[in-house]
Amino acid sequence: MPKVLVVEDSGSMRAYIRAILEDGATVDAIGACAVTEASSGFEAMRQLPRGPYDLIITDINMGDINGLELIRFVRKSEHHKTTPLLIVSTQHTERDVERGLTLGANGYLPKPFTADQLRDTVGAVLKGKASK
Amino acid sequence: MTDQGGGSGRGPIDRAREDFFPEAQELVDGLGRDLLAIDENLKTGRNDPELINDVFRAVHTLKGLSGLFGAALMSGLSHELEDVLDELRLGRIELSSEVLDLVFRAVDLYSKLLASERGDLPEPTVEVRALLNALGHITQRGSAAGANPVVQYELDPGLLGVLTEYEEHRLRTNIQSGFRLYKMRVRFSLATIDTALDELKSKTRSHGEIITYLPTGDASDGDTLELEILIASRESIALLKAAIEAHDLQIEEVPRRSSRASSPAMPAPMPPTRAMPSEFPSIPVAGFDVEAHTSMAHVRAPSIAPQSIAPPADRDVSLRSVSQTVRVDIRKLDHLMNIVGELAIVRTAMFEIIEKVRARPGMRDLSAELQRLHRTFERHLGQMQSGILEVRMVPLGQAFDKLARIVRQISREHDKQVNLVITGAETEIDKLIVEELSDPLMHMIRNSIDHAIETREERVQVGKPPVGTIAVNAFQKGNQVVIEVEDDGRGMDLERIATAAIRLGMLTAEEVKELPQREILSLVFRPGFTTRDVATGTSGRGVGMDVVKTNIAKLGGIVDISSEVGIGTKMTITLPITLAIISVLMVEVGGRTYAVPLTSIEEAIAFDEGLVRSFEGREVMTQRGATLPVCRLRKHFGHDTDALSSRRMARRSGFVVIASVGERRIGFVVDRLVGQQDIVIKALGKSLSKVRGFAGATELGDQRVALVLDVAALIEEVLSTSLEMRTLTLGSAS
């Protein structure tokens, strides 16, 4: 079962993402995911050793450790450097998103997104990993 | 809200949406607090960029959430507001009180928008449009970014590459202000990082600004985390070291480059444009054209960073989250409380069975054992009850936060300077009461600013400080919470109130003459009362104080008022701590059982018919030297229309339950005292909700139902009838 780490400081956004990933339609399309939530960059640091994860979904605009710093950390780490990373952020932060992609994030999904958009993107990223 | 995610019924996505309201409300409340702090800073000439960034992030999150859950109007407002706030935090718009006013307006609008999403209010379309229009008129002062000063410093490109646009802006601003840059390395234990970091932040705050935190990833062993922290400060390294000193902490100054010719270390700042970059570096994943399915998503094949670190020594290390807070819907607590109530009924029924068992011969041992069990059950049930109650308690500060905003807004409208002083914000009270308290408190404050606080000139003339003060003081008093709202305004003019009451036809001039001071003051709580001829923008429309009184009474509380001309006015709200469960005295009246909340009972004494006198048209008795109005519940509830039986009952004496709410007291004459009990109070239901004098009903152990007396309403009813009677008698006598 693919393990997904969701790093996002908004509780309802996390709940929304989790709901979509655990939804029947997602299970049918890409199989069941085990979702781990982290409410901040630090919480993500705590959850990372419990990995490895098959996908990390992260927001950028978070207090303290921001999403970009998390992406750099993940890409530098021996254990997680190949873990696919997906940025979820509003369109407002295009420069930050671009930086995140430069730092090694694999994809970007602008908020707000629909269940189908998230499902397809996550499916694509996971499949991309499997085909490697 | 529109349905998203295609699920029908209550799918997981609907449940995620349930989290939306409390989170959005929390964000809006936090927004209000931050804005007040910014306003305070603006007045005192201080600057805390972090606050503005917090406001931006809150609106940013609100935008994301409202977009996600289909709240279109709210999403639209957030979008505009976010743009303005973004420019503000990036220094492209100057922070002025005009701009701040608009953001304050947005906070109030958010509350309305949330209420409309819940279906409690119509959509405030017009207001949103007006605000959007005003936001659109804020002018930019042009890009603050000129030549990039950051290149002058020997900063690691890796570090610069992870700065968000905002962090980069703060870095530039600090350098332009001539601050020095420092790089700090600290190692934290992951388990305690939150508290350790907060400590570090508070130590740093007075000496400089933290630009960013970067986990280094060096020798990460899974238990600890090393952070590289970039700080801008005007202090020397020695001073900074002394101030922040901590274990495992290294600090060094970032040197300036010797020559300007060196290659720029970071990408040039993006021009202040809101358009999307024309193209992202995106590569479709092999064999799967993502962009065809998700037009907005950009996916690339995983890339591997060149740097690598040593593998963690122990990968199975388990780290518990330090965050231990859970958000709970209050209805769930109500449900739990109802279960406790049901269990209490079971307990009572069980006790009756135990009594029966004990009465049987040869069951002595068994009954003793049962009794022990029963006592344990009772004890745990009590603990459970108080546990749930504790969870329902929230600090009053939640209701007070809004007041500060209101004071700011109204005092600006009226061009009066008012200082709001709040004490006792930490006093805890039932969450439901806090929710219902905002409106009445707001009305009271509006009234104070509108009617009581004088203009600056008037105040100076009578030798008062030019800035008026409204003090809100809360404290717990036994099982009640008292909130005093006191102003140092002109006080209430009894003459003026009396004249207005006569003009409005509430009383005749003769009646007014006979009224004691307090009762004249309480005329302002009568529906339709106003001293104004022309309604102003806020209060003075004749709705207000009676609504305050009604709202407080609904919560089982009472408002008292005292005032001195020229000195000020004090309004005192007395409320029960919780609505969910109450201790009552069960009494019997005319063969029926009633519950009297213990919070309002002073004592119960034997009734002596001989002590009752008739005084000014009402029945009173003297108790401990004070005159106490008496209410015969049997007569009041109409349990005996038969005068003979009434007299017979009266001769059988009974008891007087002396109750008080605020400073008003009354003696209820009852037939019998049954005993004390904790009950879960249940609402009477819609059809009976208009019946005055009852706060609700409760189930007794033997399946019977007892009505719970609403002491505040009863006192009100009895005292006002006797007042009318008295004024009538007096009127005819003169």
mmCIF file of N, CA and C in Angstrom, chain A residues 94-96 98-99, chain B residues 90 92 143 145 165 168 172 267-273 275-277:
data_model
loop_
_atom_site.group_PDB
_atom_site.id
_atom_site.type_symbol
_atom_site.label_atom_id
_atom_site.label_comp_id
_atom_site.label_asym_id
_atom_site.label_seq_id
_atom_site.Cartn_x
_atom_site.Cartn_y
_atom_site.Cartn_z
ATOM 1 N N GLU A 94 3.275 31.799 -7.327
ATOM 2 C CA GLU A 94 3.930 31.144 -8.466
ATOM 3 C C GLU A 94 5.461 31.143 -8.367
ATOM 4 N N ARG A 95 6.025 32.227 -7.821
ATOM 5 C CA ARG A 95 7.481 32.269 -7.758
ATOM 6 C C ARG A 95 7.996 31.222 -6.791
ATOM 7 N N ASP A 96 7.266 31.089 -5.670
ATOM 8 C CA ASP A 96 7.650 30.089 -4.682
ATOM 9 C C ASP A 96 7.516 28.680 -5.250
ATOM 10 N N GLU A 98 7.731 27.829 -8.341
ATOM 11 C CA GLU A 98 8.807 27.620 -9.307
ATOM 12 C C GLU A 98 10.102 27.220 -8.582
ATOM 13 N N ARG A 99 10.342 27.899 -7.468
ATOM 14 C CA ARG A 99 11.523 27.553 -6.679
ATOM 15 C C ARG A 99 11.452 26.111 -6.187
ATOM 16 N N LEU B 90 4.928 42.672 1.472
ATOM 17 C CA LEU B 90 6.122 42.823 0.648
ATOM 18 C C LEU B 90 6.526 44.297 0.531
ATOM 19 N N ARG B 92 4.933 46.874 -0.694
ATOM 20 C CA ARG B 92 4.576 47.635 -1.890
ATOM 21 C C ARG B 92 3.396 48.554 -1.632
ATOM 22 N N SER B 143 7.232 49.213 -6.864
ATOM 23 C CA SER B 143 8.080 48.155 -6.354
ATOM 24 C C SER B 143 9.137 48.686 -5.406
ATOM 25 N N ALA B 145 11.638 46.920 -4.606
ATOM 26 C CA ALA B 145 12.894 46.288 -4.963
ATOM 27 C C ALA B 145 13.649 47.114 -5.994
ATOM 28 N N GLU B 165 9.106 34.169 -1.306
ATOM 29 C CA GLU B 165 9.149 35.550 -1.764
ATOM 30 C C GLU B 165 9.117 36.511 -0.573
ATOM 31 N N GLU B 168 12.402 36.535 1.343
ATOM 32 C CA GLU B 168 13.397 37.273 0.567
ATOM 33 C C GLU B 168 13.195 38.778 0.740
ATOM 34 N N ARG B 172 15.811 41.508 2.288
ATOM 35 C CA ARG B 172 16.198 42.750 1.602
ATOM 36 C C ARG B 172 15.950 43.960 2.487
ATOM 37 N N PRO B 267 18.684 34.290 -7.566
ATOM 38 C CA PRO B 267 17.962 34.807 -8.722
ATOM 39 C C PRO B 267 17.404 36.187 -8.426
ATOM 40 N N ALA B 268 17.390 37.021 -9.458
ATOM 41 C CA ALA B 268 16.854 38.363 -9.275
ATOM 42 C C ALA B 268 15.394 38.272 -8.866
ATOM 43 N N PRO B 269 14.953 39.199 -8.032
ATOM 44 C CA PRO B 269 13.556 39.132 -7.590
ATOM 45 C C PRO B 269 12.605 39.276 -8.755
ATOM 46 N N MET B 270 11.510 38.547 -8.658
ATOM 47 C CA MET B 270 10.500 38.620 -9.712
ATOM 48 C C MET B 270 9.855 39.990 -9.692
ATOM 49 N N PRO B 271 9.526 40.541 -10.865
ATOM 50 C CA PRO B 271 8.780 41.800 -10.865
ATOM 51 C C PRO B 271 7.425 41.578 -10.196
ATOM 52 N N PRO B 272 6.865 42.631 -9.603
ATOM 53 C CA PRO B 272 5.619 42.457 -8.864
ATOM 54 C C PRO B 272 4.431 42.220 -9.774
ATOM 55 N N THR B 273 4.386 41.096 -10.363
ATOM 56 C CA THR B 273 3.268 40.781 -11.245
ATOM 57 C C THR B 273 2.477 39.624 -10.675
ATOM 58 N N ALA B 275 0.604 37.705 -12.658
ATOM 59 C CA ALA B 275 0.321 36.731 -13.707
ATOM 60 C C ALA B 275 1.124 35.466 -13.471
ATOM 61 N N MET B 276 0.602 34.353 -13.952
ATOM 62 C CA MET B 276 1.333 33.098 -13.854
ATOM 63 C C MET B 276 2.517 33.157 -14.803
ATOM 64 N N PRO B 277 3.639 32.575 -14.428
ATOM 65 C CA PRO B 277 4.735 32.494 -15.386
ATOM 66 C C PRO B 277 4.242 31.694 -16.598
#
